[in-house]
């Protein structure tokens, strides 16, 4: 017997959409954090996109999604700063 749960597109419940949004918020945070160390140019925009979509879908982890957005921005700023300082379109640590 079906339970009276409100469903959205494709028969998914609101809790499933919320769980997906929460997962996106956490993923945005983790990707942004990792992006501070490696693949800034790739992981920064990914963190921005995931955080924005998580907020748009009404995540319960708004702070985590906002941290993901901030870290995604920091990834790109870090890339621009290091690439500009080294005068190349990429950067590396070390000699």
PDB file of N, CA and C in Angstrom:
ATOM      1  N   UNK A   1       0.840  -1.175   0.000  1.00  0.00           N
ATOM      2  CA  UNK A   1       0.000   0.000   0.000  1.00  0.00           C
ATOM      3  C   UNK A   1       0.886   1.239   0.000  1.00  0.00           C
ATOM      4  N   UNK A   2       0.536   2.225  -0.791  1.00  0.00           N
ATOM      5  CA  UNK A   2       1.328   3.451  -0.896  1.00  0.00           C
ATOM      6  C   UNK A   2       1.075   4.367   0.287  1.00  0.00           C
ATOM      7  N   UNK A   3       2.137   4.978   0.777  1.00  0.00           N
ATOM      8  CA  UNK A   3       1.989   5.943   1.862  1.00  0.00           C
ATOM      9  C   UNK A   3       1.704   7.311   1.257  1.00  0.00           C
ATOM     10  N   UNK A   4       0.978   8.159   1.967  1.00  0.00           N
ATOM     11  CA  UNK A   4       0.618   9.485   1.422  1.00  0.00           C
ATOM     12  C   UNK A   4       1.762  10.488   1.554  1.00  0.00           C
ATOM     13  N   UNK A   5       2.816  10.280   0.801  1.00  0.00           N
ATOM     14  CA  UNK A   5       3.966  11.173   0.811  1.00  0.00           C
ATOM     15  C   UNK A   5       3.913  12.011  -0.451  1.00  0.00           C
ATOM     16  N   UNK A   6       4.115  13.313  -0.289  1.00  0.00           N
ATOM     17  CA  UNK A   6       4.111  14.194  -1.455  1.00  0.00           C
ATOM     18  C   UNK A   6       5.301  13.854  -2.341  1.00  0.00           C
ATOM     19  N   UNK A   7       5.026  13.748  -3.624  1.00  0.00           N
ATOM     20  CA  UNK A   7       6.096  13.410  -4.560  1.00  0.00           C
ATOM     21  C   UNK A   7       6.301  14.537  -5.545  1.00  0.00           C
ATOM     22  N   UNK A   8       7.507  14.638  -6.013  1.00  0.00           N
ATOM     23  CA  UNK A   8       7.850  15.640  -7.015  1.00  0.00           C
ATOM     24  C   UNK A   8       7.950  15.000  -8.377  1.00  0.00           C
ATOM     25  N   UNK A   9       8.825  15.526  -9.181  1.00  0.00           N
ATOM     26  CA  UNK A   9       9.031  14.975 -10.518  1.00  0.00           C
ATOM     27  C   UNK A   9       9.575  13.561 -10.420  1.00  0.00           C
ATOM     28  N   UNK A  10       9.165  12.734 -11.335  1.00  0.00           N
ATOM     29  CA  UNK A  10       9.633  11.350 -11.438  1.00  0.00           C
ATOM     30  C   UNK A  10       9.346  10.527 -10.191  1.00  0.00           C
ATOM     31  N   UNK A  11       8.322  10.885  -9.448  1.00  0.00           N
ATOM     32  CA  UNK A  11       7.906  10.089  -8.312  1.00  0.00           C
ATOM     33  C   UNK A  11       8.824  10.105  -7.105  1.00  0.00           C
ATOM     34  N   UNK A  12       9.690  11.090  -6.993  1.00  0.00           N
ATOM     35  CA  UNK A  12      10.609  11.171  -5.850  1.00  0.00           C
ATOM     36  C   UNK A  12       9.976  12.017  -4.754  1.00  0.00           C
ATOM     37  N   UNK A  13      10.164  11.608  -3.530  1.00  0.00           N
ATOM     38  CA  UNK A  13       9.569  12.332  -2.415  1.00  0.00           C
ATOM     39  C   UNK A  13      10.409  13.546  -2.043  1.00  0.00           C
ATOM     40  N   UNK A  14       9.830  14.424  -1.251  1.00  0.00           N
ATOM     41  CA  UNK A  14      10.542  15.623  -0.798  1.00  0.00           C
ATOM     42  C   UNK A  14      11.751  15.267   0.039  1.00  0.00           C
ATOM     43  N   UNK A  15      11.635  14.201   0.817  1.00  0.00           N
ATOM     44  CA  UNK A  15      12.777  13.797   1.647  1.00  0.00           C
ATOM     45  C   UNK A  15      13.945  13.327   0.788  1.00  0.00           C
ATOM     46  N   UNK A  16      13.648  12.702  -0.345  1.00  0.00           N
ATOM     47  CA  UNK A  16      14.723  12.280  -1.241  1.00  0.00           C
ATOM     48  C   UNK A  16      15.414  13.485  -1.866  1.00  0.00           C
ATOM     49  N   UNK A  17      14.625  14.492  -2.264  1.00  0.00           N
ATOM     50  CA  UNK A  17      15.213  15.712  -2.811  1.00  0.00           C
ATOM     51  C   UNK A  17      16.054  16.424  -1.748  1.00  0.00           C
ATOM     52  N   UNK A  18      15.560  16.447  -0.536  1.00  0.00           N
ATOM     53  CA  UNK A  18      16.294  17.106   0.546  1.00  0.00           C
ATOM     54  C   UNK A  18      17.578  16.358   0.868  1.00  0.00           C
ATOM     55  N   UNK A  19      17.497  15.025   0.878  1.00  0.00           N
ATOM     56  CA  UNK A  19      18.691  14.220   1.135  1.00  0.00           C
ATOM     57  C   UNK A  19      19.731  14.461   0.038  1.00  0.00           C
ATOM     58  N   UNK A  20      19.288  14.541  -1.217  1.00  0.00           N
ATOM     59  CA  UNK A  20      20.202  14.842  -2.321  1.00  0.00           C
ATOM     60  C   UNK A  20      20.829  16.220  -2.143  1.00  0.00           C
ATOM     61  N   UNK A  21      20.044  17.196  -1.735  1.00  0.00           N
ATOM     62  CA  UNK A  21      20.554  18.552  -1.529  1.00  0.00           C
ATOM     63  C   UNK A  21      21.557  18.576  -0.376  1.00  0.00           C
ATOM     64  N   UNK A  22      21.275  17.825   0.691  1.00  0.00           N
ATOM     65  CA  UNK A  22      22.217  17.754   1.810  1.00  0.00           C
ATOM     66  C   UNK A  22      23.530  17.111   1.376  1.00  0.00           C
ATOM     67  N   UNK A  23      23.435  16.071   0.556  1.00  0.00           N
ATOM     68  CA  UNK A  23      24.632  15.413   0.052  1.00  0.00           C
ATOM     69  C   UNK A  23      25.432  16.360  -0.847  1.00  0.00           C
ATOM     70  N   UNK A  24      24.739  17.142  -1.650  1.00  0.00           N
ATOM     71  CA  UNK A  24      25.425  18.124  -2.497  1.00  0.00           C
ATOM     72  C   UNK A  24      26.130  19.184  -1.661  1.00  0.00           C
ATOM     73  N   UNK A  25      25.511  19.604  -0.564  1.00  0.00           N
ATOM     74  CA  UNK A  25      26.126  20.608   0.308  1.00  0.00           C
ATOM     75  C   UNK A  25      27.422  20.073   0.915  1.00  0.00           C
ATOM     76  N   UNK A  26      27.391  18.850   1.402  1.00  0.00           N
ATOM     77  CA  UNK A  26      28.587  18.248   1.992  1.00  0.00           C
ATOM     78  C   UNK A  26      29.654  18.031   0.926  1.00  0.00           C
ATOM     79  N   UNK A  27      29.239  17.566  -0.246  1.00  0.00           N
ATOM     80  CA  UNK A  27      30.188  17.346  -1.342  1.00  0.00           C
ATOM     81  C   UNK A  27      30.820  18.664  -1.772  1.00  0.00           C
ATOM     82  N   UNK A  28      30.037  19.717  -1.813  1.00  0.00           N
ATOM     83  CA  UNK A  28      30.564  21.038  -2.161  1.00  0.00           C
ATOM     84  C   UNK A  28      31.654  21.456  -1.185  1.00  0.00           C
ATOM     85  N   UNK A  29      31.415  21.245   0.095  1.00  0.00           N
ATOM     86  CA  UNK A  29      32.399  21.588   1.120  1.00  0.00           C
ATOM     87  C   UNK A  29      33.688  20.783   0.948  1.00  0.00           C
ATOM     88  N   UNK A  30      33.553  19.473   0.766  1.00  0.00           N
ATOM     89  CA  UNK A  30      34.720  18.606   0.641  1.00  0.00           C
ATOM     90  C   UNK A  30      35.506  18.927  -0.631  1.00  0.00           C
ATOM     91  N   UNK A  31      34.800  19.115  -1.743  1.00  0.00           N
ATOM     92  CA  UNK A  31      35.464  19.422  -3.013  1.00  0.00           C
ATOM     93  C   UNK A  31      36.178  20.771  -2.918  1.00  0.00           C
ATOM     94  N   UNK A  32      35.543  21.749  -2.290  1.00  0.00           N
ATOM     95  CA  UNK A  32      36.183  23.044  -2.114  1.00  0.00           C
ATOM     96  C   UNK A  32      37.415  22.964  -1.241  1.00  0.00           C
ATOM     97  N   UNK A  33      37.355  22.141  -0.209  1.00  0.00           N
ATOM     98  CA  UNK A  33      38.493  21.971   0.686  1.00  0.00           C
ATOM     99  C   UNK A  33      39.661  21.291  -0.026  1.00  0.00           C
ATOM    100  N   UNK A  34      39.376  20.246  -0.764  1.00  0.00           N
ATOM    101  CA  UNK A  34      40.423  19.553  -1.512  1.00  0.00           C
ATOM    102  C   UNK A  34      40.982  20.470  -2.598  1.00  0.00           C
ATOM    103  N   UNK A  35      40.122  21.295  -3.175  1.00  0.00           N
ATOM    104  CA  UNK A  35      40.548  22.202  -4.230  1.00  0.00           C
ATOM    105  C   UNK A  35      41.551  23.248  -3.770  1.00  0.00           C
ATOM    106  N   UNK A  36      41.642  23.476  -2.480  1.00  0.00           N
ATOM    107  CA  UNK A  36      42.659  24.398  -1.983  1.00  0.00           C
ATOM    108  C   UNK A  36      44.062  23.849  -2.195  1.00  0.00           C
ATOM    109  N   UNK A  37      44.162  22.525  -2.311  1.00  0.00           N
ATOM    110  CA  UNK A  37      45.463  21.887  -2.447  1.00  0.00           C
ATOM    111  C   UNK A  37      45.780  21.456  -3.875  1.00  0.00           C
ATOM    112  N   UNK A  38      44.803  20.900  -4.577  1.00  0.00           N
ATOM    113  CA  UNK A  38      45.042  20.379  -5.922  1.00  0.00           C
ATOM    114  C   UNK A  38      43.885  20.740  -6.847  1.00  0.00           C
ATOM    115  N   UNK A  39      44.168  20.853  -8.127  1.00  0.00           N
ATOM    116  CA  UNK A  39      43.167  21.063  -9.181  1.00  0.00           C
ATOM    117  C   UNK A  39      42.220  22.229  -8.891  1.00  0.00           C
ATOM    118  N   UNK A  40      42.790  23.369  -8.494  1.00  0.00           N
ATOM    119  CA  UNK A  40      41.980  24.532  -8.142  1.00  0.00           C
ATOM    120  C   UNK A  40      41.015  24.929  -9.251  1.00  0.00           C
ATOM    121  N   UNK A  41      41.506  24.928 -10.472  1.00  0.00           N
ATOM    122  CA  UNK A  41      40.725  25.410 -11.604  1.00  0.00           C
ATOM    123  C   UNK A  41      39.550  24.493 -11.926  1.00  0.00           C
ATOM    124  N   UNK A  42      39.636  23.233 -11.562  1.00  0.00           N
ATOM    125  CA  UNK A  42      38.556  22.273 -11.814  1.00  0.00           C
ATOM    126  C   UNK A  42      37.633  22.169 -10.602  1.00  0.00           C
ATOM    127  N   UNK A  43      38.210  21.980  -9.435  1.00  0.00           N
ATOM    128  CA  UNK A  43      37.405  21.731  -8.237  1.00  0.00           C
ATOM    129  C   UNK A  43      36.716  22.984  -7.702  1.00  0.00           C
ATOM    130  N   UNK A  44      37.302  24.156  -7.938  1.00  0.00           N
ATOM    131  CA  UNK A  44      36.670  25.394  -7.494  1.00  0.00           C
ATOM    132  C   UNK A  44      35.290  25.611  -8.106  1.00  0.00           C
ATOM    133  N   UNK A  45      35.182  25.580  -9.447  1.00  0.00           N
ATOM    134  CA  UNK A  45      33.855  25.723 -10.051  1.00  0.00           C
ATOM    135  C   UNK A  45      32.892  24.588  -9.691  1.00  0.00           C
ATOM    136  N   UNK A  46      33.423  23.375  -9.496  1.00  0.00           N
ATOM    137  CA  UNK A  46      32.557  22.269  -9.067  1.00  0.00           C
ATOM    138  C   UNK A  46      31.956  22.551  -7.694  1.00  0.00           C
ATOM    139  N   UNK A  47      32.771  23.060  -6.781  1.00  0.00           N
ATOM    140  CA  UNK A  47      32.282  23.400  -5.440  1.00  0.00           C
ATOM    141  C   UNK A  47      31.249  24.510  -5.516  1.00  0.00           C
ATOM    142  N   UNK A  48      31.489  25.493  -6.370  1.00  0.00           N
ATOM    143  CA  UNK A  48      30.519  26.585  -6.542  1.00  0.00           C
ATOM    144  C   UNK A  48      29.185  26.062  -7.070  1.00  0.00           C
ATOM    145  N   UNK A  49      29.241  25.217  -8.085  1.00  0.00           N
ATOM    146  CA  UNK A  49      28.014  24.694  -8.686  1.00  0.00           C
ATOM    147  C   UNK A  49      27.238  23.818  -7.701  1.00  0.00           C
ATOM    148  N   UNK A  50      27.939  22.927  -7.020  1.00  0.00           N
ATOM    149  CA  UNK A  50      27.266  22.046  -6.060  1.00  0.00           C
ATOM    150  C   UNK A  50      26.649  22.830  -4.908  1.00  0.00           C
ATOM    151  N   UNK A  51      27.372  23.815  -4.407  1.00  0.00           N
ATOM    152  CA  UNK A  51      26.833  24.632  -3.315  1.00  0.00           C
ATOM    153  C   UNK A  51      25.612  25.430  -3.742  1.00  0.00           C
ATOM    154  N   UNK A  52      25.660  25.991  -4.950  1.00  0.00           N
ATOM    155  CA  UNK A  52      24.527  26.773  -5.440  1.00  0.00           C
ATOM    156  C   UNK A  52      23.300  25.899  -5.663  1.00  0.00           C
ATOM    157  N   UNK A  53      23.494  24.722  -6.229  1.00  0.00           N
ATOM    158  CA  UNK A  53      22.358  23.815  -6.466  1.00  0.00           C
ATOM    159  C   UNK A  53      21.797  23.322  -5.136  1.00  0.00           C
ATOM    160  N   UNK A  54      22.655  23.031  -4.181  1.00  0.00           N
ATOM    161  CA  UNK A  54      22.180  22.585  -2.866  1.00  0.00           C
ATOM    162  C   UNK A  54      21.328  23.662  -2.200  1.00  0.00           C
ATOM    163  N   UNK A  55      21.767  24.911  -2.285  1.00  0.00           N
ATOM    164  CA  UNK A  55      20.973  26.006  -1.710  1.00  0.00           C
ATOM    165  C   UNK A  55      19.661  26.192  -2.470  1.00  0.00           C
ATOM    166  N   UNK A  56      19.715  26.052  -3.771  1.00  0.00           N
ATOM    167  CA  UNK A  56      18.494  26.213  -4.569  1.00  0.00           C
ATOM    168  C   UNK A  56      17.473  25.119  -4.272  1.00  0.00           C
ATOM    169  N   UNK A  57      17.949  23.946  -3.915  1.00  0.00           N
ATOM    170  CA  UNK A  57      17.038  22.831  -3.610  1.00  0.00           C
ATOM    171  C   UNK A  57      16.609  22.803  -2.149  1.00  0.00           C
ATOM    172  N   UNK A  58      17.045  23.771  -1.374  1.00  0.00           N
ATOM    173  CA  UNK A  58      16.584  23.889   0.008  1.00  0.00           C
ATOM    174  C   UNK A  58      17.249  22.922   0.966  1.00  0.00           C
ATOM    175  N   UNK A  59      18.550  22.834   0.929  1.00  0.00           N
ATOM    176  CA  UNK A  59      19.264  21.934   1.827  1.00  0.00           C
ATOM    177  C   UNK A  59      19.076  22.341   3.287  1.00  0.00           C
ATOM    178  N   UNK A  60      19.131  21.366   4.145  1.00  0.00           N
ATOM    179  CA  UNK A  60      19.096  21.629   5.576  1.00  0.00           C
ATOM    180  C   UNK A  60      20.472  22.008   6.102  1.00  0.00           C
ATOM    181  N   UNK A  61      21.471  21.843   5.280  1.00  0.00           N
ATOM    182  CA  UNK A  61      22.853  22.146   5.663  1.00  0.00           C
ATOM    183  C   UNK A  61      23.320  23.403   4.941  1.00  0.00           C
ATOM    184  N   UNK A  62      22.604  24.477   5.177  1.00  0.00           N
ATOM    185  CA  UNK A  62      22.896  25.740   4.497  1.00  0.00           C
ATOM    186  C   UNK A  62      24.307  26.242   4.788  1.00  0.00           C
ATOM    187  N   UNK A  63      24.741  26.133   6.035  1.00  0.00           N
ATOM    188  CA  UNK A  63      26.072  26.612   6.387  1.00  0.00           C
ATOM    189  C   UNK A  63      27.144  25.836   5.640  1.00  0.00           C
ATOM    190  N   UNK A  64      26.974  24.521   5.532  1.00  0.00           N
ATOM    191  CA  UNK A  64      27.942  23.695   4.818  1.00  0.00           C
ATOM    192  C   UNK A  64      27.965  24.070   3.339  1.00  0.00           C
ATOM    193  N   UNK A  65      26.792  24.337   2.757  1.00  0.00           N
ATOM    194  CA  UNK A  65      26.736  24.754   1.348  1.00  0.00           C
ATOM    195  C   UNK A  65      27.401  26.121   1.164  1.00  0.00           C
ATOM    196  N   UNK A  66      27.190  27.024   2.103  1.00  0.00           N
ATOM    197  CA  UNK A  66      27.827  28.351   2.014  1.00  0.00           C
ATOM    198  C   UNK A  66      29.338  28.247   2.174  1.00  0.00           C
ATOM    199  N   UNK A  67      29.792  27.346   3.042  1.00  0.00           N
ATOM    200  CA  UNK A  67      31.230  27.108   3.151  1.00  0.00           C
ATOM    201  C   UNK A  67      31.785  26.540   1.850  1.00  0.00           C
ATOM    202  N   UNK A  68      31.024  25.671   1.200  1.00  0.00           N
ATOM    203  CA  UNK A  68      31.443  25.139  -0.093  1.00  0.00           C
ATOM    204  C   UNK A  68      31.566  26.239  -1.130  1.00  0.00           C
ATOM    205  N   UNK A  69      30.621  27.181  -1.125  1.00  0.00           N
ATOM    206  CA  UNK A  69      30.703  28.322  -2.041  1.00  0.00           C
ATOM    207  C   UNK A  69      31.927  29.176  -1.744  1.00  0.00           C
ATOM    208  N   UNK A  70      32.164  29.437  -0.465  1.00  0.00           N
ATOM    209  CA  UNK A  70      33.315  30.257  -0.084  1.00  0.00           C
ATOM    210  C   UNK A  70      34.630  29.566  -0.448  1.00  0.00           C
ATOM    211  N   UNK A  71      34.709  28.259  -0.215  1.00  0.00           N
ATOM    212  CA  UNK A  71      35.928  27.526  -0.551  1.00  0.00           C
ATOM    213  C   UNK A  71      36.126  27.445  -2.062  1.00  0.00           C
ATOM    214  N   UNK A  72      35.032  27.331  -2.812  1.00  0.00           N
ATOM    215  CA  UNK A  72      35.139  27.341  -4.267  1.00  0.00           C
ATOM    216  C   UNK A  72      35.689  28.662  -4.772  1.00  0.00           C
ATOM    217  N   UNK A  73      35.224  29.756  -4.194  1.00  0.00           N
ATOM    218  CA  UNK A  73      35.772  31.076  -4.546  1.00  0.00           C
ATOM    219  C   UNK A  73      37.238  31.174  -4.150  1.00  0.00           C
ATOM    220  N   UNK A  74      37.568  30.666  -2.961  1.00  0.00           N
ATOM    221  CA  UNK A  74      38.958  30.701  -2.501  1.00  0.00           C
ATOM    222  C   UNK A  74      39.859  29.876  -3.415  1.00  0.00           C
ATOM    223  N   UNK A  75      39.355  28.756  -3.929  1.00  0.00           N
ATOM    224  CA  UNK A  75      40.131  27.952  -4.880  1.00  0.00           C
ATOM    225  C   UNK A  75      40.517  28.776  -6.096  1.00  0.00           C
ATOM    226  N   UNK A  76      39.549  29.488  -6.646  1.00  0.00           N
ATOM    227  CA  UNK A  76      39.808  30.281  -7.849  1.00  0.00           C
ATOM    228  C   UNK A  76      40.721  31.463  -7.554  1.00  0.00           C
ATOM    229  N   UNK A  77      40.527  32.105  -6.406  1.00  0.00           N
ATOM    230  CA  UNK A  77      41.397  33.222  -6.028  1.00  0.00           C
ATOM    231  C   UNK A  77      42.830  32.718  -5.830  1.00  0.00           C
ATOM    232  N   UNK A  78      42.967  31.577  -5.183  1.00  0.00           N
ATOM    233  CA  UNK A  78      44.290  30.989  -4.972  1.00  0.00           C
ATOM    234  C   UNK A  78      44.957  30.656  -6.303  1.00  0.00           C
ATOM    235  N   UNK A  79      44.193  30.104  -7.229  1.00  0.00           N
ATOM    236  CA  UNK A  79      44.748  29.789  -8.548  1.00  0.00           C
ATOM    237  C   UNK A  79      45.244  31.050  -9.250  1.00  0.00           C
ATOM    238  N   UNK A  80      44.408  32.088  -9.250  1.00  0.00           N
ATOM    239  CA  UNK A  80      44.784  33.341  -9.919  1.00  0.00           C
ATOM    240  C   UNK A  80      46.015  33.960  -9.258  1.00  0.00           C
ATOM    241  N   UNK A  81      46.060  33.936  -7.931  1.00  0.00           N
ATOM    242  CA  UNK A  81      47.194  34.525  -7.217  1.00  0.00           C
ATOM    243  C   UNK A  81      48.495  33.781  -7.508  1.00  0.00           C
ATOM    244  N   UNK A  82      48.476  32.457  -7.398  1.00  0.00           N
ATOM    245  CA  UNK A  82      49.691  31.688  -7.638  1.00  0.00           C
ATOM    246  C   UNK A  82      50.099  31.693  -9.101  1.00  0.00           C
ATOM    247  N   UNK A  83      49.130  31.571  -9.993  1.00  0.00           N
ATOM    248  CA  UNK A  83      49.456  31.591 -11.418  1.00  0.00           C
ATOM    249  C   UNK A  83      50.013  32.959 -11.820  1.00  0.00           C
ATOM    250  N   UNK A  84      49.448  34.022 -11.275  1.00  0.00           N
ATOM    251  CA  UNK A  84      49.951  35.360 -11.567  1.00  0.00           C
ATOM    252  C   UNK A  84      51.338  35.588 -11.002  1.00  0.00           C
ATOM    253  N   UNK A  85      51.594  35.066  -9.809  1.00  0.00           N
ATOM    254  CA  UNK A  85      52.903  35.240  -9.189  1.00  0.00           C
ATOM    255  C   UNK A  85      53.985  34.478  -9.939  1.00  0.00           C
ATOM    256  N   UNK A  86      53.637  33.354 -10.528  1.00  0.00           N
ATOM    257  CA  UNK A  86      54.623  32.557 -11.250  1.00  0.00           C
ATOM    258  C   UNK A  86      54.659  32.878 -12.743  1.00  0.00           C
ATOM    259  N   UNK A  87      53.698  33.674 -13.200  1.00  0.00           N
ATOM    260  CA  UNK A  87      53.678  34.079 -14.601  1.00  0.00           C
ATOM    261  C   UNK A  87      53.340  32.966 -15.577  1.00  0.00           C
ATOM    262  N   UNK A  88      52.634  31.958 -15.122  1.00  0.00           N
ATOM    263  CA  UNK A  88      52.230  30.854 -15.993  1.00  0.00           C
ATOM    264  C   UNK A  88      50.752  30.568 -15.787  1.00  0.00           C
ATOM    265  N   UNK A  89      50.119  29.888 -16.729  1.00  0.00           N
ATOM    266  CA  UNK A  89      48.697  29.546 -16.537  1.00  0.00           C
ATOM    267  C   UNK A  89      48.477  28.372 -15.589  1.00  0.00           C
ATOM    268  N   UNK A  90      49.520  27.920 -14.924  1.00  0.00           N
ATOM    269  CA  UNK A  90      49.412  26.878 -13.912  1.00  0.00           C
ATOM    270  C   UNK A  90      50.372  27.238 -12.780  1.00  0.00           C
ATOM    271  N   UNK A  91      50.300  26.510 -11.705  1.00  0.00           N
ATOM    272  CA  UNK A  91      51.210  26.763 -10.595  1.00  0.00           C
ATOM    273  C   UNK A  91      51.596  25.450  -9.954  1.00  0.00           C
ATOM    274  N   UNK A  92      52.697  25.465  -9.223  1.00  0.00           N
ATOM    275  CA  UNK A  92      53.138  24.309  -8.474  1.00  0.00           C
ATOM    276  C   UNK A  92      53.900  24.769  -7.247  1.00  0.00           C
ATOM    277  N   UNK A  93      53.925  23.915  -6.249  1.00  0.00           N
ATOM    278  CA  UNK A  93      54.675  24.211  -5.037  1.00  0.00           C
ATOM    279  C   UNK A  93      56.029  23.531  -5.158  1.00  0.00           C
ATOM    280  N   UNK A  94      57.014  24.155  -4.640  1.00  0.00           N
ATOM    281  CA  UNK A  94      58.347  23.563  -4.682  1.00  0.00           C
ATOM    282  C   UNK A  94      59.251  24.294  -5.656  1.00  0.00           C
ATOM    283  N   UNK A  95      60.375  23.672  -5.980  1.00  0.00           N
ATOM    284  CA  UNK A  95      61.386  24.315  -6.797  1.00  0.00           C
ATOM    285  C   UNK A  95      61.312  24.084  -8.231  1.00  0.00           C
TER     286      UNK A  95
END
